[in-house]
Coordinates of C-alpha atoms in Angstrom, one line a residue:
Chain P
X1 CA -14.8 127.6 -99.1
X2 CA -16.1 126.5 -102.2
X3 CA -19.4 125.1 -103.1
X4 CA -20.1 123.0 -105.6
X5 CA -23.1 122.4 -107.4
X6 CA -22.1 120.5 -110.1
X7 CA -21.3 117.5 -107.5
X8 CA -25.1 117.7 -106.2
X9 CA -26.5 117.3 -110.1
X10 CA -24.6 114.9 -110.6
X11 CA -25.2 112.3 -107.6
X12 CA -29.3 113.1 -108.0
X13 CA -29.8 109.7 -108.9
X14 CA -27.6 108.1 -106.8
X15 CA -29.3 109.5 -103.7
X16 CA -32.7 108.5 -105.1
X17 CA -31.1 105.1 -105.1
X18 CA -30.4 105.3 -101.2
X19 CA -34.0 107.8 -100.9
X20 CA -36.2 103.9 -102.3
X21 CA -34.0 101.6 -99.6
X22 CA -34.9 104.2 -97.0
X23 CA -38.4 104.0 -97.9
X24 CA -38.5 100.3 -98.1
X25 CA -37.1 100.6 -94.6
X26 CA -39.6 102.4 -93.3
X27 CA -42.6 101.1 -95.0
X28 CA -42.0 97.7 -94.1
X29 CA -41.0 98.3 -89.9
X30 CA -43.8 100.7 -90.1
X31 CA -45.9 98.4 -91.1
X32 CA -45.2 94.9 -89.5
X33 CA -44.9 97.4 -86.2
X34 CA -47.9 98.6 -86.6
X35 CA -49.3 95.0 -86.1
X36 CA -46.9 94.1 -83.2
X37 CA -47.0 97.2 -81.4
X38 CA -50.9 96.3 -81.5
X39 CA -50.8 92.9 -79.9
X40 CA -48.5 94.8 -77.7
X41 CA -50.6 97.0 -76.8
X42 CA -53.5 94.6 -76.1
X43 CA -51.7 92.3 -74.1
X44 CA -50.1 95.5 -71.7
X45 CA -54.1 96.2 -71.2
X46 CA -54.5 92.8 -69.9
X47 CA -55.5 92.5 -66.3
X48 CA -53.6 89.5 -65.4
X49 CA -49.7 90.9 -64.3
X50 CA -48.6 87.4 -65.8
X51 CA -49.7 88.7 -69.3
X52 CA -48.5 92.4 -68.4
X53 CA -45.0 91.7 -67.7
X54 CA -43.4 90.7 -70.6
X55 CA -45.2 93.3 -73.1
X56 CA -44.0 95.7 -70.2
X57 CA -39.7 94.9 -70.0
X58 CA -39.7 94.7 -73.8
X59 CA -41.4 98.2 -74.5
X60 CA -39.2 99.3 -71.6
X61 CA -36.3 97.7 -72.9
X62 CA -36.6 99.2 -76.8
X63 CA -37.6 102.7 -75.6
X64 CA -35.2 102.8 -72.9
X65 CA -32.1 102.2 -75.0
X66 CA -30.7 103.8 -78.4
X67 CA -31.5 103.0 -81.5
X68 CA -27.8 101.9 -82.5
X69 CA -27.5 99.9 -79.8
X70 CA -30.1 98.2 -81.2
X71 CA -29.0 97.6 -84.0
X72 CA -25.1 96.3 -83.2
X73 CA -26.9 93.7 -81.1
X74 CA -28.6 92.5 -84.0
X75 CA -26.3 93.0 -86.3
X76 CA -22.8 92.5 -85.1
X77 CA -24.4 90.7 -81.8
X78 CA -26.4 87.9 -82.5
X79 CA -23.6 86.6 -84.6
X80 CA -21.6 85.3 -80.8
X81 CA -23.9 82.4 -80.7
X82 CA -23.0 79.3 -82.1
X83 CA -26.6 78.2 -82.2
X84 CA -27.8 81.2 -84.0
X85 CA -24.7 81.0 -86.5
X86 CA -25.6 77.2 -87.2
X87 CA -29.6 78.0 -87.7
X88 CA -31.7 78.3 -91.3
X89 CA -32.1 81.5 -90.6
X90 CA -28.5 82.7 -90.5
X91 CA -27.5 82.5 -94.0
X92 CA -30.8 84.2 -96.0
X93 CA -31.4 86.5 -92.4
X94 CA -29.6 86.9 -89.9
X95 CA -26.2 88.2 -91.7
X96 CA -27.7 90.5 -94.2
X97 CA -27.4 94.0 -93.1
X98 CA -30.7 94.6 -94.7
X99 CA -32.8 92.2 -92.5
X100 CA -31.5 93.1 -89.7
X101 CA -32.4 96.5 -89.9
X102 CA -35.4 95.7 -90.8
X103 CA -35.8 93.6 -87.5
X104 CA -34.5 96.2 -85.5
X105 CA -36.5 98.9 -86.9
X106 CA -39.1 97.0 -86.4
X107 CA -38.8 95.8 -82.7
X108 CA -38.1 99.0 -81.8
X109 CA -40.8 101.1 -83.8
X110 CA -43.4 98.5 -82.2
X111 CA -42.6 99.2 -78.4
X112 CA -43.5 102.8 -79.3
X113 CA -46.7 102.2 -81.2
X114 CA -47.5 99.9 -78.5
X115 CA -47.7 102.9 -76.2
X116 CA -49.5 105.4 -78.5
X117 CA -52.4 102.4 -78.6
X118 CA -52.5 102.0 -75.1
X119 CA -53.0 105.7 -74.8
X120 CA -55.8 105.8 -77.5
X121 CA -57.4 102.5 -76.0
X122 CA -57.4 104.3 -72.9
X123 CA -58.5 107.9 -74.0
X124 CA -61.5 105.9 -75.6
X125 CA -64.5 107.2 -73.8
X126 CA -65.9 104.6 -71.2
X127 CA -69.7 105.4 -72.4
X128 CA -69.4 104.1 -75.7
X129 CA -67.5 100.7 -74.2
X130 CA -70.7 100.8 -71.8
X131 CA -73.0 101.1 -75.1
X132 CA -71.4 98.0 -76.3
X133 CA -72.0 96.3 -73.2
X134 CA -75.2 97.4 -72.6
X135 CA -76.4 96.0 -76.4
X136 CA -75.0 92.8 -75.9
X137 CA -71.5 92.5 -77.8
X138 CA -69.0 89.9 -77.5
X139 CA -65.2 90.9 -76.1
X140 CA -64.0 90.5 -79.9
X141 CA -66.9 92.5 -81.7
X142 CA -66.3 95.2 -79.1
X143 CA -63.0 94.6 -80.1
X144 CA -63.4 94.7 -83.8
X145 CA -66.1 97.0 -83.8
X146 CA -65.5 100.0 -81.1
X147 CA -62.0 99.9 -79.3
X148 CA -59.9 99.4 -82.7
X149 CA -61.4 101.6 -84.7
X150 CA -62.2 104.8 -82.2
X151 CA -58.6 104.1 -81.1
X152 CA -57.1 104.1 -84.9
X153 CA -59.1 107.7 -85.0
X154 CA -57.0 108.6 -82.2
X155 CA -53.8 107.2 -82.8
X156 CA -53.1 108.6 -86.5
X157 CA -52.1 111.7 -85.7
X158 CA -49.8 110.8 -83.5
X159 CA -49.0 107.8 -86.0
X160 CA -46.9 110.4 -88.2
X161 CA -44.7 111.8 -85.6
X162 CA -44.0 108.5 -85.1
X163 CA -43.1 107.5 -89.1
X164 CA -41.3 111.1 -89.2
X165 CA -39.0 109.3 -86.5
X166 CA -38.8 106.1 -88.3
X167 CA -37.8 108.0 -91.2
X168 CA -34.7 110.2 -89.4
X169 CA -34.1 106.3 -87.3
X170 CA -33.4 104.8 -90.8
X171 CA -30.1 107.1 -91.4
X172 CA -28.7 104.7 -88.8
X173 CA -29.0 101.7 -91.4
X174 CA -26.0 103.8 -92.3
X175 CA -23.6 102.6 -89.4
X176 CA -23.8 98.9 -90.6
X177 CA -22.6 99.8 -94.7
X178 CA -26.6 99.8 -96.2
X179 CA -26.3 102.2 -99.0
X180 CA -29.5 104.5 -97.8
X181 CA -29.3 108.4 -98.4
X182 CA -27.4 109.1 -95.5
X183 CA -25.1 105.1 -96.7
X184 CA -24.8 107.2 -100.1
X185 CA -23.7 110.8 -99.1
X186 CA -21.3 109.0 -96.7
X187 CA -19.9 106.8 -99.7
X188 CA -20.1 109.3 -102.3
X189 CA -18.4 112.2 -99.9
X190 CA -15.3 110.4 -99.4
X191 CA -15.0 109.8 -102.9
X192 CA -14.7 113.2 -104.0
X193 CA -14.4 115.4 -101.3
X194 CA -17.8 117.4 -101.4
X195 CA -18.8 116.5 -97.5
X196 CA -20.6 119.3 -97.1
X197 CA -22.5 119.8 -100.8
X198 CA -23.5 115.8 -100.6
X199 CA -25.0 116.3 -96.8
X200 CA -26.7 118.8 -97.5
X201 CA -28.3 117.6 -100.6
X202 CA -29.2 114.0 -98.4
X203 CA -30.8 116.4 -96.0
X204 CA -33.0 118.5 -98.4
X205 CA -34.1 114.4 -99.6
X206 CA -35.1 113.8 -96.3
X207 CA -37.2 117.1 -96.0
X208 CA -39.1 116.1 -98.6
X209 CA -39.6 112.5 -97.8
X210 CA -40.6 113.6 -94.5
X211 CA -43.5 116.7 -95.9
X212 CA -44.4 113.8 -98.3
X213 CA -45.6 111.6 -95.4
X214 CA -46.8 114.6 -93.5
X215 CA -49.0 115.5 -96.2
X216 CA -50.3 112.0 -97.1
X217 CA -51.3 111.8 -93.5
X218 CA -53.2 114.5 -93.4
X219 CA -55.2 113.8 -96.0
X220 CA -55.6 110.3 -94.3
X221 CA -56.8 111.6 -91.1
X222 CA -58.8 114.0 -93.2
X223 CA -60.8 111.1 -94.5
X224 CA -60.5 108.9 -91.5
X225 CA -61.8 111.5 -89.5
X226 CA -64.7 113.0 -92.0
X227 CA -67.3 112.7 -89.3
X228 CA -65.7 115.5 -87.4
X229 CA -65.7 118.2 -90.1
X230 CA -69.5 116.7 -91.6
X231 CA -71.9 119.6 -92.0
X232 CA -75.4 118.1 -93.0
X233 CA -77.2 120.0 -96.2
X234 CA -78.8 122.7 -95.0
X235 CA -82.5 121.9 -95.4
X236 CA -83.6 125.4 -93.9
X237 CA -83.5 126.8 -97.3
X238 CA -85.3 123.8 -99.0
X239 CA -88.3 124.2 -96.4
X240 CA -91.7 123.7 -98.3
X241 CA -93.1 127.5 -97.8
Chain M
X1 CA -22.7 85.4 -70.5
X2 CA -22.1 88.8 -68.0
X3 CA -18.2 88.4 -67.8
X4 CA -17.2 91.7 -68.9
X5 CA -13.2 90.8 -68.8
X6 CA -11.6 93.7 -67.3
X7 CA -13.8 96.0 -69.6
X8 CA -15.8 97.7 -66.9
X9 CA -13.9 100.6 -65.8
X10 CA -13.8 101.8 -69.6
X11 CA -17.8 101.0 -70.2
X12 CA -18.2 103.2 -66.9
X13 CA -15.4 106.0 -68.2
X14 CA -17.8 106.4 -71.5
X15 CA -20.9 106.7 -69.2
X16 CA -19.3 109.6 -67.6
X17 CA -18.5 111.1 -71.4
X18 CA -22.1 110.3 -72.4
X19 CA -23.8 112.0 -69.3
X20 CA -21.6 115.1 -69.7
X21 CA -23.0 115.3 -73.2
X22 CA -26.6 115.0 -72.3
X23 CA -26.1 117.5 -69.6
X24 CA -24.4 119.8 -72.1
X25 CA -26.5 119.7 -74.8
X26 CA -29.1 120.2 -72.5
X27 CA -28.5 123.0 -71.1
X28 CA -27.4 124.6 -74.5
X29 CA -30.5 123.2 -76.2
X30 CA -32.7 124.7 -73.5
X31 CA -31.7 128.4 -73.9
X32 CA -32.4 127.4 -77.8
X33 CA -35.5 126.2 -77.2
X34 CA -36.3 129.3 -75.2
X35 CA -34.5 131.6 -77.3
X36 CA -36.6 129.7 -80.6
X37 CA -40.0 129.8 -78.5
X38 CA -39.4 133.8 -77.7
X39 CA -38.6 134.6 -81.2
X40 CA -41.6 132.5 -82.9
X41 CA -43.8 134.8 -80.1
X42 CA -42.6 137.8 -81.1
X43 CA -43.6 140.6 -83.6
X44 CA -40.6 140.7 -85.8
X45 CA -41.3 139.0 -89.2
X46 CA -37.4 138.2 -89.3
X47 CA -37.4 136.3 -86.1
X48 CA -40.8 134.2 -86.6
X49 CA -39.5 133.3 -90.6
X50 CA -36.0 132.2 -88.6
X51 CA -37.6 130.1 -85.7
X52 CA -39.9 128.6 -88.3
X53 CA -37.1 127.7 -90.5
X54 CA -35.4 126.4 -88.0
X55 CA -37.9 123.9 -86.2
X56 CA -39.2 122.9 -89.6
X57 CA -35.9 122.0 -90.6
X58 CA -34.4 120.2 -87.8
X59 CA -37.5 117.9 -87.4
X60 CA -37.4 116.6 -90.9
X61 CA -33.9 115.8 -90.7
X62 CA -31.5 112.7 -89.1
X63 CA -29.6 113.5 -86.3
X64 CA -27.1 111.3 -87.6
X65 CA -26.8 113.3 -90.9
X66 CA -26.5 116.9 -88.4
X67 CA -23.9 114.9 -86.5
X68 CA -21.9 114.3 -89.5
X69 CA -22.7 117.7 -91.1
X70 CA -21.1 119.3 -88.2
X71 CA -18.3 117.8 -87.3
X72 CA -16.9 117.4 -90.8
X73 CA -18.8 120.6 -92.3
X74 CA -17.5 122.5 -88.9
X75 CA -14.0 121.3 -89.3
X76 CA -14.0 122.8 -93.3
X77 CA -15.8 125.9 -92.4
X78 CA -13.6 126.7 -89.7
X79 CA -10.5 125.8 -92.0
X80 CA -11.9 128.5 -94.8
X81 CA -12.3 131.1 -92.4
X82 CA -8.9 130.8 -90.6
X83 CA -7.6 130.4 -94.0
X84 CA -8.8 134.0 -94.6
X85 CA -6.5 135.3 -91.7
X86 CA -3.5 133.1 -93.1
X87 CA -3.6 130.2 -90.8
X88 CA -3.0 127.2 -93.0
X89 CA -2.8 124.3 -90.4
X90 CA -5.2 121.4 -90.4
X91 CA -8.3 122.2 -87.4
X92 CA -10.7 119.8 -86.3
X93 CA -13.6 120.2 -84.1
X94 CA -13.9 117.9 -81.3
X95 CA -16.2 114.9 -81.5
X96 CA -17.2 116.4 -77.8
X97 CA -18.2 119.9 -78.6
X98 CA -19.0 119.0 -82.3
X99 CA -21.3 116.4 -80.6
X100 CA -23.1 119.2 -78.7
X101 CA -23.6 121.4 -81.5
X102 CA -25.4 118.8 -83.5
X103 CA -27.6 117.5 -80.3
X104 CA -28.7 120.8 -78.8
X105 CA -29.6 122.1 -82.6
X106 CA -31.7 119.1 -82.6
X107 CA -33.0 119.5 -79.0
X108 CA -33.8 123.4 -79.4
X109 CA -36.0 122.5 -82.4
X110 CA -38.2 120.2 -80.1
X111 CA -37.8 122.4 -77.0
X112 CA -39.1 126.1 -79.2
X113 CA -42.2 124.0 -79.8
X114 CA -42.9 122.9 -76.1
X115 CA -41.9 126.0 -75.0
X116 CA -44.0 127.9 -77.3
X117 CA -47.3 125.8 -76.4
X118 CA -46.5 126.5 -73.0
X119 CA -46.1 129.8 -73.3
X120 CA -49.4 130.1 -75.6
X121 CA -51.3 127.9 -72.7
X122 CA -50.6 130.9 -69.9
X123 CA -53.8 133.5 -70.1
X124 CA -52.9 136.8 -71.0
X125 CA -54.6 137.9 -68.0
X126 CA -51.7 136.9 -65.8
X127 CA -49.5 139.1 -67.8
X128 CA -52.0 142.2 -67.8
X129 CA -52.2 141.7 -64.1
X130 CA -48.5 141.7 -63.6
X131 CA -48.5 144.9 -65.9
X132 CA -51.4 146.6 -63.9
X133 CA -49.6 146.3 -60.7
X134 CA -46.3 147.7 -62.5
X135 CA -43.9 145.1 -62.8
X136 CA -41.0 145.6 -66.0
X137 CA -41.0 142.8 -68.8
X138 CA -38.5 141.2 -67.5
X139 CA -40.2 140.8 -64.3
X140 CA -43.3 139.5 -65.4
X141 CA -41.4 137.4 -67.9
X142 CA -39.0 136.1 -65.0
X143 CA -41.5 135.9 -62.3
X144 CA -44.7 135.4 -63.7
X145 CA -44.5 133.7 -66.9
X146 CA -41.5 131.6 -66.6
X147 CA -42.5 129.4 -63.5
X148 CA -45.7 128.6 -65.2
X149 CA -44.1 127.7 -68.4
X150 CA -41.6 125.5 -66.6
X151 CA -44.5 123.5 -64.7
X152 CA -46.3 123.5 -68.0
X153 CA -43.1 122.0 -70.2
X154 CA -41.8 120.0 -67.7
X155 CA -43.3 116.6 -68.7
X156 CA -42.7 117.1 -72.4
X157 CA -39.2 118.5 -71.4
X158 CA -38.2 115.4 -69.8
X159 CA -39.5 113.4 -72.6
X160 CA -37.1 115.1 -74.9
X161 CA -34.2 115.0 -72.6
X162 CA -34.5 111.1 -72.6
X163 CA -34.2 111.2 -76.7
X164 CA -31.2 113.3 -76.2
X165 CA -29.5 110.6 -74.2
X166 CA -30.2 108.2 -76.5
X167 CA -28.8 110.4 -79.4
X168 CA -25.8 110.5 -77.7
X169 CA -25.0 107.5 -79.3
X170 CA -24.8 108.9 -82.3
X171 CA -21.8 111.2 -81.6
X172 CA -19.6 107.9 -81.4
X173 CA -19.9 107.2 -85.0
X174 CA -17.5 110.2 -84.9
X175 CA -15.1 109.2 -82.8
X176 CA -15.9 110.9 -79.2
X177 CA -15.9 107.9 -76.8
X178 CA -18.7 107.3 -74.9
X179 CA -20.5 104.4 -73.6
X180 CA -21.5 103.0 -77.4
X181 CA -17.6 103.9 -78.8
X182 CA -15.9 102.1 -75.4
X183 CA -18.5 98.6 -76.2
X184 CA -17.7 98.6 -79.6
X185 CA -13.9 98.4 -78.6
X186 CA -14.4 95.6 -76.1
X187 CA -16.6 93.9 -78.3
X188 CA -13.8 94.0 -81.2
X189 CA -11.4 92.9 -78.8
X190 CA -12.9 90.2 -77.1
X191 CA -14.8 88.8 -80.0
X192 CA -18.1 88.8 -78.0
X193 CA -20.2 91.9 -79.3
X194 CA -24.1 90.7 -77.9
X195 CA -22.1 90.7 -74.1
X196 CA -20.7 94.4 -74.8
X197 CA -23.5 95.6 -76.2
X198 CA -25.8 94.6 -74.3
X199 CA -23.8 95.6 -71.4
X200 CA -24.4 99.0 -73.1
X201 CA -28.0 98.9 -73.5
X202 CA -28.4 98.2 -69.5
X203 CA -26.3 101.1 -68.5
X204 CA -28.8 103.2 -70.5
X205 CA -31.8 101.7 -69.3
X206 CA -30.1 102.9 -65.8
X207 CA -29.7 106.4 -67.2
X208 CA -33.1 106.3 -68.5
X209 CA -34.8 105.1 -65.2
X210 CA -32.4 108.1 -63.5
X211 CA -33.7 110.3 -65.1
X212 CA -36.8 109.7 -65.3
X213 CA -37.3 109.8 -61.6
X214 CA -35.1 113.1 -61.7
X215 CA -38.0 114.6 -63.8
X216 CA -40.5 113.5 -61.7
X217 CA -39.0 115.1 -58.7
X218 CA -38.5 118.0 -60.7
X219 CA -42.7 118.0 -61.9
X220 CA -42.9 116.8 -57.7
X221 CA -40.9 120.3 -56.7
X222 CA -42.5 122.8 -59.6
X223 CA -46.1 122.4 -58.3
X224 CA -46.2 123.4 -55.1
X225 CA -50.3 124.5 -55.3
X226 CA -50.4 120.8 -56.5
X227 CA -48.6 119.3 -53.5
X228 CA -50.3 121.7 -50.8
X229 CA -53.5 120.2 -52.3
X230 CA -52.8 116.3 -51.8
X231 CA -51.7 117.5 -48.1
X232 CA -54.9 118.9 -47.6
X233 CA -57.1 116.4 -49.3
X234 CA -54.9 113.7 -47.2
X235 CA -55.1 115.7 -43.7
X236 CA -59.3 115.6 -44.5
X237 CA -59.2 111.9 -45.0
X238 CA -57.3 111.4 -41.9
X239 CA -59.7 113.1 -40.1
X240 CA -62.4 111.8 -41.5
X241 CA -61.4 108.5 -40.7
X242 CA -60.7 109.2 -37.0
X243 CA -64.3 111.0 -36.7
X244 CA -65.9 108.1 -38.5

């Protein structure tokens, strides 16, 4: 077998092309999940059953089936309905491959998160929910001021695994023809027979991407988390003798 | 909106394909996993550098793009090398078994982490005990360390074998014909892809809910301490309540 390098070279840009729509991808689901999956989250807390059900079948439904399958239905699925056809939202929406990978992304990235924050909500300790109590706070500024924030301590770490599966979730924007870097090595292989030189190239892009977000979000929890690693000044040494 | 049209029987004939390569890919991905958790253990240089490759590597990268490495990149690979012992015809590798490649190199990754936390979370003093009363390495290994890594990894085993089954449906961009591959061709056929597919997605919330109470029969049976200790809790209620 031959390898060639030359094909790799030239393509760079090309797969840079596909590396900012995979970005895009996962920047914007990660995001706008971020904010459902927390209303999800708060809602499966809820006490009444009423509230708890539906947050409950829709997590269940988007973690309990592939990612693809999400997607098709989307995609190719949505399409069946007269209704949906005939709506605003078809023409600018509905039918562009990009939205609806956004959308699904998105659904499905949110059903996840919505778990993590229930499990950091949870794994809050009760005392300091008690201390709020105890001092007087309103549901919303315990809300505002305790629950969210210790849980966003919690939940960043686990946040990254999460956008590292985003990230390797987005090659499937390649199944409905959006030109991301998997979309490109796919396009780009058939055209001049390199499968194995363009794959591999895609996959050292999405190595990188991946450290890249490891790395920022490290230094992110670093900061977040800076109370953790504080060591006061050592005033033992500046003792008035 | 459920009238699947004669479509069933082949929706149920890729269910079988797609649990055969789950269990597959599985059980490959498992001996991986413990094969990747044994060598990042060990004192070889080599085999840590490998196994550290190797998990940092496959959890950075799609399992879409390993699918499609592997069944294409197998299929020319294995074309050079017969091609060195003057075989000339075209070879393919199946969507099946290029299908399992691609998901138990993925699995393994995930699985040599669990299994080495697990490993890491037995103390030492289990092994020197096994030692001091003479027992080979692969004694201790098989009856000392192993059960207690399996009870450990269990629930983070059975996490990862629910992502398997949904990267199953991966392997049907290639060809093999599975439950996503077998929906796709109803759907095409009876222009009515949201019934198919979601048809799809409730036979894999099925498989999902299987397994999961598989696994927690499984976590049920690989704690026995556990279970003779809700008995006894339970048989000191009991009494309690008919003294009281």
């Amino acid at each position: 077998m031959d390898w060639n390098w030359q094909v790799i070279f030239d393509h760079i840009p090309d797969l840079l092309g596909g590396a900012v729509l995979t970005v895009q991808l996962v920047i914007f689901s990660g995001v706008i999940g971020l904010f459902f999956g927390l209303v999800l989250a708060l809602l499966r807390l809820s006490k009444n059953w009423m509230v708890q059900i539906l947050p409950f079948l829709y997590i269940f439904f988007f973690r309990g089936t592939p990612l693809l399958v999400q997607i098709f239905l989307i995609y190719y699925g949505l399409g069946q309905f007269e209704a949906v056809r005939e709506s605003f939202l078809w023409e600018p929406v509905l039918s562009q491959a990009y939205w609806c990978a956004i959308i699904a992304f998105t659904l499905n990235t949110s059903a996840y998160l919505a778990e993590i924050i229930r499990g950091a909500i949870q794994n809050i300790p009760v005392g300091e929910l008690e201390a709020a109590d105890a001092i007087g706070m309103s549901k919303w500024q315990k809300l505002t001021r305790i629950t969210l924030p210790r849980a966003f301590g919690i939940v960043i770490p686990v946040y990254s695994n999460e956008v590292i599966f985003m990230l390797k979730g987005s090659a499937l924007a390649s199944t409905i023809a959006l030109m991301d870097i998997t979309g490109v090595a796919r396009t780009i292989s058939a055209r001049t027979y390199t499968l194995m030189e363009l794959f591999f190239a895609a996959g050292i892009v999405y190595l990188l991407l991946s450290w890249v977000i490891l790395f920022s979000f490290r230094m992110f929890e670093k900061r977040m988390n800076r109370h953790a690693s504080y060591v006061p000044p050592d005033v033992s040494t500046h003792t008035v003798g | 909106m459920f009238d699947l049209q004669g479509f069933g029987a082949l929706l149920l004939s890729g269910a079988t394909v797609t649990i055969q390569l789950a269990v597959t890919s599985l059980i490959i991905g498992m001996v991986l996993g413990l094969l990747g958790a044994t060598a990042k253990l060990s004192n070889i240089w080599l085999l840590r550098k490998i196994a550290t490759v190797y998990t940092a590597t496959m959890r950075g990268i799609p399992e879409l793009l390993l699918v499609l490495f592997i069944y294409y990149g197998g299929s020319i690979l294995l074309m050079s090398i017969l091609k060195k012992f003057g075989y000339n015809d075209y070879v393919e590798i199946s969507a099946f078994w290029g299908g399992v490649m691609a998901l138990s190199i993925a699995f393994g990754a995930y699985a040599t982490e669990i299994f080495r936390m697990s490993i890491q979370e037995i103390p030492i003093g289990q092994q020197e005990a096994a030692q001091a009363i003479g027992m080979r390495p692969f004694q201790t290994f098989y009856r000392i360390t192993l059960p207690q890594v399996w009870q450990i990894a269990l629930p983070g085993l059975g996490n990862l074998f629910l992502v398997l089954l949904k990267d199953t449906a991966l392997v049907s961009v290639v060809g093999l014909k599975d439950i996503m591959y077998q929906s796709s061709r109803a759907a095409q056929s009876t222009q009515q892809p949201f019934t198919f597919y979601m048809a799809a997605a409730i036979i894999y919330l099925g498989l999902t809910m299987l397994i999961t109470g598989f696994m927690m029969w499984l976590e049920w049976r690989a704690n026995p301490a556990a279970r003779y200790a809700k008995k006894l809790s339970r048989q000191t209620i009991q009494r309690q309540s008919t003294i009281g």
